[in-house]
Coordinates of C-alpha atoms in Angstrom, one line a residue:
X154 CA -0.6 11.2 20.5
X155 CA -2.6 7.7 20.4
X156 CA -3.9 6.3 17.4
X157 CA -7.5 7.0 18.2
X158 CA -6.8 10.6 19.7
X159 CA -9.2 11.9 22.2
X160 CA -10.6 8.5 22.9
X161 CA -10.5 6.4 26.1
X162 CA -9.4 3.1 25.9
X163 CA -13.0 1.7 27.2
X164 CA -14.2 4.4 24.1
X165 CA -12.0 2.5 22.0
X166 CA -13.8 -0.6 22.8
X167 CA -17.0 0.6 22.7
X168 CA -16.5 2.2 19.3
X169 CA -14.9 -0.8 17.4
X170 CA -12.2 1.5 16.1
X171 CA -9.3 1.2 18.4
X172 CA -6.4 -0.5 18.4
X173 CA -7.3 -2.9 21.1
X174 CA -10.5 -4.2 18.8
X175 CA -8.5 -4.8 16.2
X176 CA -5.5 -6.9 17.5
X177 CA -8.6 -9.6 18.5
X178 CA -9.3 -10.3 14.3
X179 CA -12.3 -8.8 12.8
X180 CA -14.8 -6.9 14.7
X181 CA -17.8 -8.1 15.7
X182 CA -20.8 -6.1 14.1
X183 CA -18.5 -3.4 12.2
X184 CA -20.1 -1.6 10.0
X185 CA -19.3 2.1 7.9
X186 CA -19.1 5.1 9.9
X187 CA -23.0 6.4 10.3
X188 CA -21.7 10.3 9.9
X189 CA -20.2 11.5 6.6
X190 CA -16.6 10.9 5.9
X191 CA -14.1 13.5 4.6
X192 CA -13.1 12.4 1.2
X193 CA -10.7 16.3 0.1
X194 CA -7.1 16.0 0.6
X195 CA -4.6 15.3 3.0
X196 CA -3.0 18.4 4.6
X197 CA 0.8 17.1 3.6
X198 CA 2.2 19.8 6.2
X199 CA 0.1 18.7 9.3
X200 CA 2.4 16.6 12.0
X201 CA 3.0 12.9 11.8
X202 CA 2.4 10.5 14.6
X203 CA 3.7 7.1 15.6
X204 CA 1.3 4.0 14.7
X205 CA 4.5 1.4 15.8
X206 CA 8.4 1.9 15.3
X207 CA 11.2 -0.7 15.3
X208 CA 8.8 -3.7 14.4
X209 CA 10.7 -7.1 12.8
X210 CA 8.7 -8.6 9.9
X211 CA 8.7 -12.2 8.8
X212 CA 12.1 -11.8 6.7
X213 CA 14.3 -9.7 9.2
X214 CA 16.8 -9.7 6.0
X215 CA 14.8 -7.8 4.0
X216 CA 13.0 -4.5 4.2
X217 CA 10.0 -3.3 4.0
X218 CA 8.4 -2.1 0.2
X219 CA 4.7 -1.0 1.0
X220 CA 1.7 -1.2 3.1
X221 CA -1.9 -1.4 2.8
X222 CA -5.2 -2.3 5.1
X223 CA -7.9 -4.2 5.4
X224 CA -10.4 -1.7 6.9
X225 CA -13.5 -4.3 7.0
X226 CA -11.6 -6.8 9.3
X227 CA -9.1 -3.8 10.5
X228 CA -6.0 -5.8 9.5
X229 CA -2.5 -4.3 8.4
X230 CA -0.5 -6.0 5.1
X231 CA 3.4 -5.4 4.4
X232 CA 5.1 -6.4 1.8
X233 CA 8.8 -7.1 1.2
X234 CA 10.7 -9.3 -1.0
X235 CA 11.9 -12.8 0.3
X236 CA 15.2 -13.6 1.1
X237 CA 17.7 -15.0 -1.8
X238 CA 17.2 -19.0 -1.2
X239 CA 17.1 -20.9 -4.3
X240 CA 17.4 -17.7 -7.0
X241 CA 17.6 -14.3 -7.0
X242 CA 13.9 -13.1 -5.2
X243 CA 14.2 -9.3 -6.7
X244 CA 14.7 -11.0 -10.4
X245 CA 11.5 -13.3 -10.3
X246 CA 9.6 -11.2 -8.0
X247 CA 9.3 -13.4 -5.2
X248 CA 7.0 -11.3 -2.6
X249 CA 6.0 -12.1 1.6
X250 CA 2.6 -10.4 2.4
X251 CA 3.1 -9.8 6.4
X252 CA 0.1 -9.3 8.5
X253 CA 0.4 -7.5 11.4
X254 CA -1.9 -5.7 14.0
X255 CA -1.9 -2.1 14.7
X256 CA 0.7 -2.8 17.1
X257 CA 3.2 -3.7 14.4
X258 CA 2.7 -7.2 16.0
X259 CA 3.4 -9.9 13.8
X260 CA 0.4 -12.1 12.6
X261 CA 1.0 -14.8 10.2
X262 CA 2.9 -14.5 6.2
X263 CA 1.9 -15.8 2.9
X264 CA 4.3 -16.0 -0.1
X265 CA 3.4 -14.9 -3.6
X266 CA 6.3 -15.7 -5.9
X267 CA 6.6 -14.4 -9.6
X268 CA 4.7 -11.1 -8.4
X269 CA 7.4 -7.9 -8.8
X270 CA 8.9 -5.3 -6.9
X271 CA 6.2 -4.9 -4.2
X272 CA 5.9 -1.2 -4.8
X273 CA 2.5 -1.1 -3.9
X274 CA -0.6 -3.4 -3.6
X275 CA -4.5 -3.3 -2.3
X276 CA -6.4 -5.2 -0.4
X277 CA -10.5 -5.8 -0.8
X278 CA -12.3 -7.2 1.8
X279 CA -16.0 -7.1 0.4
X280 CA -16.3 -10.7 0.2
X281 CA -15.3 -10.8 4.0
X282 CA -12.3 -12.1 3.7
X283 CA -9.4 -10.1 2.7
X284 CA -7.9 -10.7 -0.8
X285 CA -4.9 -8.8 -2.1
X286 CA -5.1 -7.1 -5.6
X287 CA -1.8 -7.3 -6.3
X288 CA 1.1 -7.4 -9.4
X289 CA 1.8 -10.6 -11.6
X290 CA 3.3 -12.0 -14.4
X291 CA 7.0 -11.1 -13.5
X292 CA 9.1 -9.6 -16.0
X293 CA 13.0 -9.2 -15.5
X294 CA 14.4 -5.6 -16.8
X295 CA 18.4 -5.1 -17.7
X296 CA 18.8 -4.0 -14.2
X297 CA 17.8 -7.2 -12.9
X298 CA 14.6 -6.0 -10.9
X299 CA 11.2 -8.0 -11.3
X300 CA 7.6 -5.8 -11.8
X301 CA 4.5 -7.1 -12.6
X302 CA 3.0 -7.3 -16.1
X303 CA -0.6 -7.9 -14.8
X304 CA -3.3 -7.5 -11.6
X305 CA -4.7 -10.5 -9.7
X306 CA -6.6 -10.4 -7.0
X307 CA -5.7 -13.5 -4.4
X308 CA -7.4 -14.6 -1.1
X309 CA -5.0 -14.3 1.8
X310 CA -4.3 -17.2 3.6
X311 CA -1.4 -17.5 6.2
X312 CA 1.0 -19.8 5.4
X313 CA 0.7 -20.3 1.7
X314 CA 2.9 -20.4 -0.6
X315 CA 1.8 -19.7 -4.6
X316 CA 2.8 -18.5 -7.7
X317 CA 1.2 -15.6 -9.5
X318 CA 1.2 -17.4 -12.5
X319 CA -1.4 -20.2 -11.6
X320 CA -3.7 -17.7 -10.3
X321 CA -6.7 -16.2 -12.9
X322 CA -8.0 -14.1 -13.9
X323 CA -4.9 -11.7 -14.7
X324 CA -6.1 -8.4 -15.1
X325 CA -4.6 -5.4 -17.7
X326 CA -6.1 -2.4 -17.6
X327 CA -3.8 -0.9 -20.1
X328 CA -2.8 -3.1 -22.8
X329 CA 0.9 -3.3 -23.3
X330 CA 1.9 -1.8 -20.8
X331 CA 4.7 -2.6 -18.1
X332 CA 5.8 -2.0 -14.3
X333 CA 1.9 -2.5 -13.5
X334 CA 0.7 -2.2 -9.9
X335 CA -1.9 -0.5 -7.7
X336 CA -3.2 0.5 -4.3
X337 CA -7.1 0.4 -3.0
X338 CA -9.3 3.0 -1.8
X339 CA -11.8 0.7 0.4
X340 CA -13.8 3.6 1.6
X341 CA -14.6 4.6 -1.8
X342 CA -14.4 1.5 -3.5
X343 CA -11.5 2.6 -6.2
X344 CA -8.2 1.3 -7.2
X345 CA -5.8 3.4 -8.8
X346 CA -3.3 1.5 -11.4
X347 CA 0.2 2.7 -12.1
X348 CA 1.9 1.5 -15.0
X349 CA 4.8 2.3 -17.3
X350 CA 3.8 3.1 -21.1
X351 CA 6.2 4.9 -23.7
X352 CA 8.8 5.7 -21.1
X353 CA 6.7 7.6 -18.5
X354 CA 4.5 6.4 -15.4
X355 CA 0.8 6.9 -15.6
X356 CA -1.7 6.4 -13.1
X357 CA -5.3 5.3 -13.8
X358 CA -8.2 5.7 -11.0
X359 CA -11.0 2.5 -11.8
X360 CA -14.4 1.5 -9.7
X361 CA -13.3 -2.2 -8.1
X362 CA -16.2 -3.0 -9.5
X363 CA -15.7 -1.6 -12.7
X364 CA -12.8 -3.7 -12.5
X365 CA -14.5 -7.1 -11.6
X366 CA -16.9 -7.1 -13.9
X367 CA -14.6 -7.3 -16.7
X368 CA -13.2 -10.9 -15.3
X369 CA -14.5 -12.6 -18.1
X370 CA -13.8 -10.4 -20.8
X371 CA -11.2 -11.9 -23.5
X372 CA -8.5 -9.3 -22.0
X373 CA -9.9 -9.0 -18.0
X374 CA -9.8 -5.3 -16.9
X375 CA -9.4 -4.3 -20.4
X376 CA -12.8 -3.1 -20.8
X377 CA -12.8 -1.2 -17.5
X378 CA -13.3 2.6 -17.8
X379 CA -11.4 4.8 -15.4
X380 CA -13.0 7.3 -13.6
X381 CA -11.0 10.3 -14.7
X382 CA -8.5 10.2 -18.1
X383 CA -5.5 8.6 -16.9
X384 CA -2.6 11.4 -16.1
X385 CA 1.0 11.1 -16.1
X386 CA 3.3 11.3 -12.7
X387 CA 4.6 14.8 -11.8
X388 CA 8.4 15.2 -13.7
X389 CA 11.3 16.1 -11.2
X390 CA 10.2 14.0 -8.6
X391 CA 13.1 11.9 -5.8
X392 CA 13.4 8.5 -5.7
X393 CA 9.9 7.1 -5.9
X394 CA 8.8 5.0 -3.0
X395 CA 5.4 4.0 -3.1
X396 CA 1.8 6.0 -3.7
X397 CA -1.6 5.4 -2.3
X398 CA -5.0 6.8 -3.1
X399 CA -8.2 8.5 -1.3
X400 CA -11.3 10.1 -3.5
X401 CA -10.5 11.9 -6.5
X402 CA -6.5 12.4 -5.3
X403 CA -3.3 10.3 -5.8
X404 CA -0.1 10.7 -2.9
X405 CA 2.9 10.1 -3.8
X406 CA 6.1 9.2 -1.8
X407 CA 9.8 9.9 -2.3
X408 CA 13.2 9.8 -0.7
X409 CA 16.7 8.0 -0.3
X410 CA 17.6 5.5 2.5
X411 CA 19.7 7.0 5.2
X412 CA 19.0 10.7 3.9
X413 CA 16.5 13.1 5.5
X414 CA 15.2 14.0 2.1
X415 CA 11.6 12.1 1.6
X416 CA 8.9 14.3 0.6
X417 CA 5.0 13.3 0.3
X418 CA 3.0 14.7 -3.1
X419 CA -0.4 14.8 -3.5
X420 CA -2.1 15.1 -7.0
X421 CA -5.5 15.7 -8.8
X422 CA -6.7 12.8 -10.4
X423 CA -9.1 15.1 -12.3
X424 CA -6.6 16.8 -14.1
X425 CA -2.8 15.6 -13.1
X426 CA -1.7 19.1 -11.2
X427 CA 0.0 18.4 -7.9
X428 CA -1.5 20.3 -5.2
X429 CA 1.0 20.1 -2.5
X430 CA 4.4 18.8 -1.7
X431 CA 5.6 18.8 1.9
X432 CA 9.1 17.2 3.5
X433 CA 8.3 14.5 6.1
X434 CA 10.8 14.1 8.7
X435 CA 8.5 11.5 10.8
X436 CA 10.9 9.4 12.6
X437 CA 13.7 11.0 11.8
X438 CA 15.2 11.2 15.1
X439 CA 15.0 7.7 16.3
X440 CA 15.4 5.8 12.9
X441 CA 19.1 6.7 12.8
X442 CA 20.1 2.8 10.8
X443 CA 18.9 3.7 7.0
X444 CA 15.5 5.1 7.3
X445 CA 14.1 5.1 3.9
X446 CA 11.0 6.0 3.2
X447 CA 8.6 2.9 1.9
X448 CA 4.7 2.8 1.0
X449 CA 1.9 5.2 1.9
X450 CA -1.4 3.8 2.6
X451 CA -4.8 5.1 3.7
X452 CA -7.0 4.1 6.5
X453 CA -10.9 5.3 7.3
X454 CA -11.6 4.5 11.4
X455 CA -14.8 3.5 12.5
X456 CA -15.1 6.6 13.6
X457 CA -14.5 7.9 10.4
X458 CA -11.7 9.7 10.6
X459 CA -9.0 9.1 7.4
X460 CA -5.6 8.9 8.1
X461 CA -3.2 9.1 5.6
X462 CA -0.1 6.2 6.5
X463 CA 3.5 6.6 5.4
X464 CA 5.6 3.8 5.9
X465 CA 10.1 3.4 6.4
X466 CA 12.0 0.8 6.7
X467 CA 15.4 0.8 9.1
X468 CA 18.0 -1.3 10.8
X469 CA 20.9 -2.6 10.0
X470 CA 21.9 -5.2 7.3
X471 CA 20.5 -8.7 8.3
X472 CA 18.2 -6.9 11.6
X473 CA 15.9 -4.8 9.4
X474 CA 12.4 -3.2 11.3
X475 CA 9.3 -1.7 9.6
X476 CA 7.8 1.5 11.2
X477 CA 4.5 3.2 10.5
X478 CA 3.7 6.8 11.1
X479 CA 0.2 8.6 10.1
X480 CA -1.0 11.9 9.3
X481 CA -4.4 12.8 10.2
X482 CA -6.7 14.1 8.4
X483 CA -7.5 18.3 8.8
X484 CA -10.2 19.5 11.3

C-alpha cells in the first residue's frame, strides 16, 4: 500500500502531502489540514506498511537509534551514533542527525557530539526552519554508555559539526535527574520528556511553549508545568527501543536484534495505564541480517491523516541499512 493510500500521484501533488512534494524541500504554501485531525490512539494491532526498507545512512558502520519528522517542511531525521574515530562515540555521546526524504534517500548529516545515546529526539519547525530538541550534557555510566543530562534545542544545518556543550540554553525539566531525552508532537505542539529519577523511568508530557518560555529562567525548563502529573513506564517491559508521542498518549517500543520479539505499547498520559500492547512483525520477512527494532515516531499528512512510524535497523556488521514502516491511523 503507498504512503498516501487511495491517492493518485497527480493527487499527491495537488495535495502537498505526498511523497513526491516532499523529496523537492519544503512545500510551497503548506499549511495545517483544514478538516479536524484524529488525536485518540493508535490501533497497535492494525497492519504495518513499508515507508522505505534497506536504506544506507551517513555512517554505514553504525545503526540506526530513532527517528523523528519535520511535518512543516515534511523532512525525515535519523539518528545514530558515529563511528569510533578519535574515542569511544557511545562513551561521549557523539550523535549524526541524517536527513533523509520519504524515500529513505539520503539528504545531507550534521554531527552533534557530547549529546547521549540517541534514544529519541524531536524536532520543531515553527520558526521555519527545523531545530532538533535534543539530549545534552553527556554523562558516562559504569557500562560505558553516554545519555544526556539536559534538553537543547539546535538549528539543523548540514554539514556541521558541534558540541552540545557550547550550545544554550540547556534545559531540565526535572531537576536531578539523569538518562534525559524526548520526542515532539508537532501537531499538538507537546514534547514528552523521559528521564531516569530514583531508579525508575518517568515520562513527562510539557506545551513546547510551556517549555520555551522558561529559557531564561535561572534553571531553563525548570519552571515548566507538565500537562498531566508525570507517570512512571509500565514494569515488565523488553528491551526498550525508543517511544514517541501523539495527544494525551505515550507509545512505547521494545524488542531484541535478530529476534522476532518487538512489541509496540501504548499508554495514558492521564493516568499511566497501558492501553494496548500488540507484537509487530513489520519487516520481518525481508530484514533477515539483525532486525532490531529502533525509534517510533509520529507523522500528521497534509491530508491529515496520523501515522504512527516504527523504525529497525538491519544488515550486516560494517553494511548496516535503516528501514521505516507505518501504521495508520483507524478509520
Amino acid at each position: 500500500m503507498g504512503w498516501e493510500a487511495g491517492i493518485s500521484r497527480r493527487g499527491l501533488l495537488a495535495a502537498s502531502g505526498g511523497i513526491a512534494a516532499a523529496v523537492g524541500g519544503p512545500l510551497a504554501g503548506w499549511s495545517a489540514p483544514a478538516t479536524a485531525v484524529p488525536t485518540g490512539q493508535f490501533d497497535l494491532t492494525a497492519p504495518s506498511h513499508d515507508l522505505f526498507v534497506h536504506r544506507k545512512l551517513y555512517h554505514v558502520s553504525r545503526v540506526m537509534q530513532s527517528l523523528a519528522f519535520d511535518s512543516t517542511n515534511r523532512r525525515l531525521f535519523v539518528a545514530q551514533l558515529q563511528p569510533n574515530k578519535t574515542r569511544d562515540a557511545d562513551a561521549h555521546g557523539d550523535l549524526c542527525i541524517n536527513e533523509l526524504d520519504f524515500h529513505g534517500n539520503w539528504r545531507g548529516h550534521m554531527h552533534i557530539n557530547d549529546c547521549g545515546h540517541g534514544v529519541s529526539f524531536g524536532v520543531d519547525a515553527i520558526s521555519g526552519s527545523p531545530e532538533l530538541w535534543i539530549e545534552a550534557d553527556v554523562r558516562t555510566d559504569d557500562n560505558g554508555h553516554g545519555w544526556g543530562t539536559r534538553l537543547i534545542r539546535v538549528p539543523y544545518t548540514a554539514g556541521e559539526t558541534i558540541s552540545s556543550h557550547d550550545w544554550g540554553p540547556k534545559y531540565q525539566p526535572v531537576l536531578g535527574a539523569d538518562h534525559i531525552t524526548c520526542a515532539t508532537d508537532s501537531y499538538h505542539r507537546r514534547m514528552v520528556v523521559r528521564y531516569l529519577e530514583d531508579g525508575a523511568f518517568h515520562y513527562g508530557l510539557y506545551d513546547i511553549e510551556s517549555m520555551l518560555a522558561t529559557s531564561s529562567d535561572p534553571v531553563p525548563g525548570s519552571g515548566a508545568v507538565s500537562v498531566h502529573p508525570h507517570i512512571r513506564q509500565p514494569a515488565g517491559l523488553g528491551t526498550f527501543q525508543g517511544y514517541t508521542v501523539y495527544g494525551d498518549y505515550l507509545y512505547l517500543l521494545t524488542g531484541d536484534s535478530g529476534e522476532d520479539n518487538a512489541r509496540v505499547y501504548s499508554v495514558d498520559l492521564r493516568t499511566g495505564e497501558t492501553i494496548q500492547s500488540a507484537a509487530t512483525h513489520a519487516g520481518v520477512k525481508r530484514l533477515v541480517n539483525n532486525r532490531e527494532p529502533e525509534g517510533l515516531a509520529v507523522y500528521v499528512t497534509a491530508a491529515g491523516t496520523p501515522r504512527l512510524f516504527l523504525g529497525f535497523a538491519s544488515g550486516y556488521v560494517g553494511k548496516r541499512v535503516a528501514n521505516v514502516f507505518y501504521k495508520n491511523y483507524p478509520a
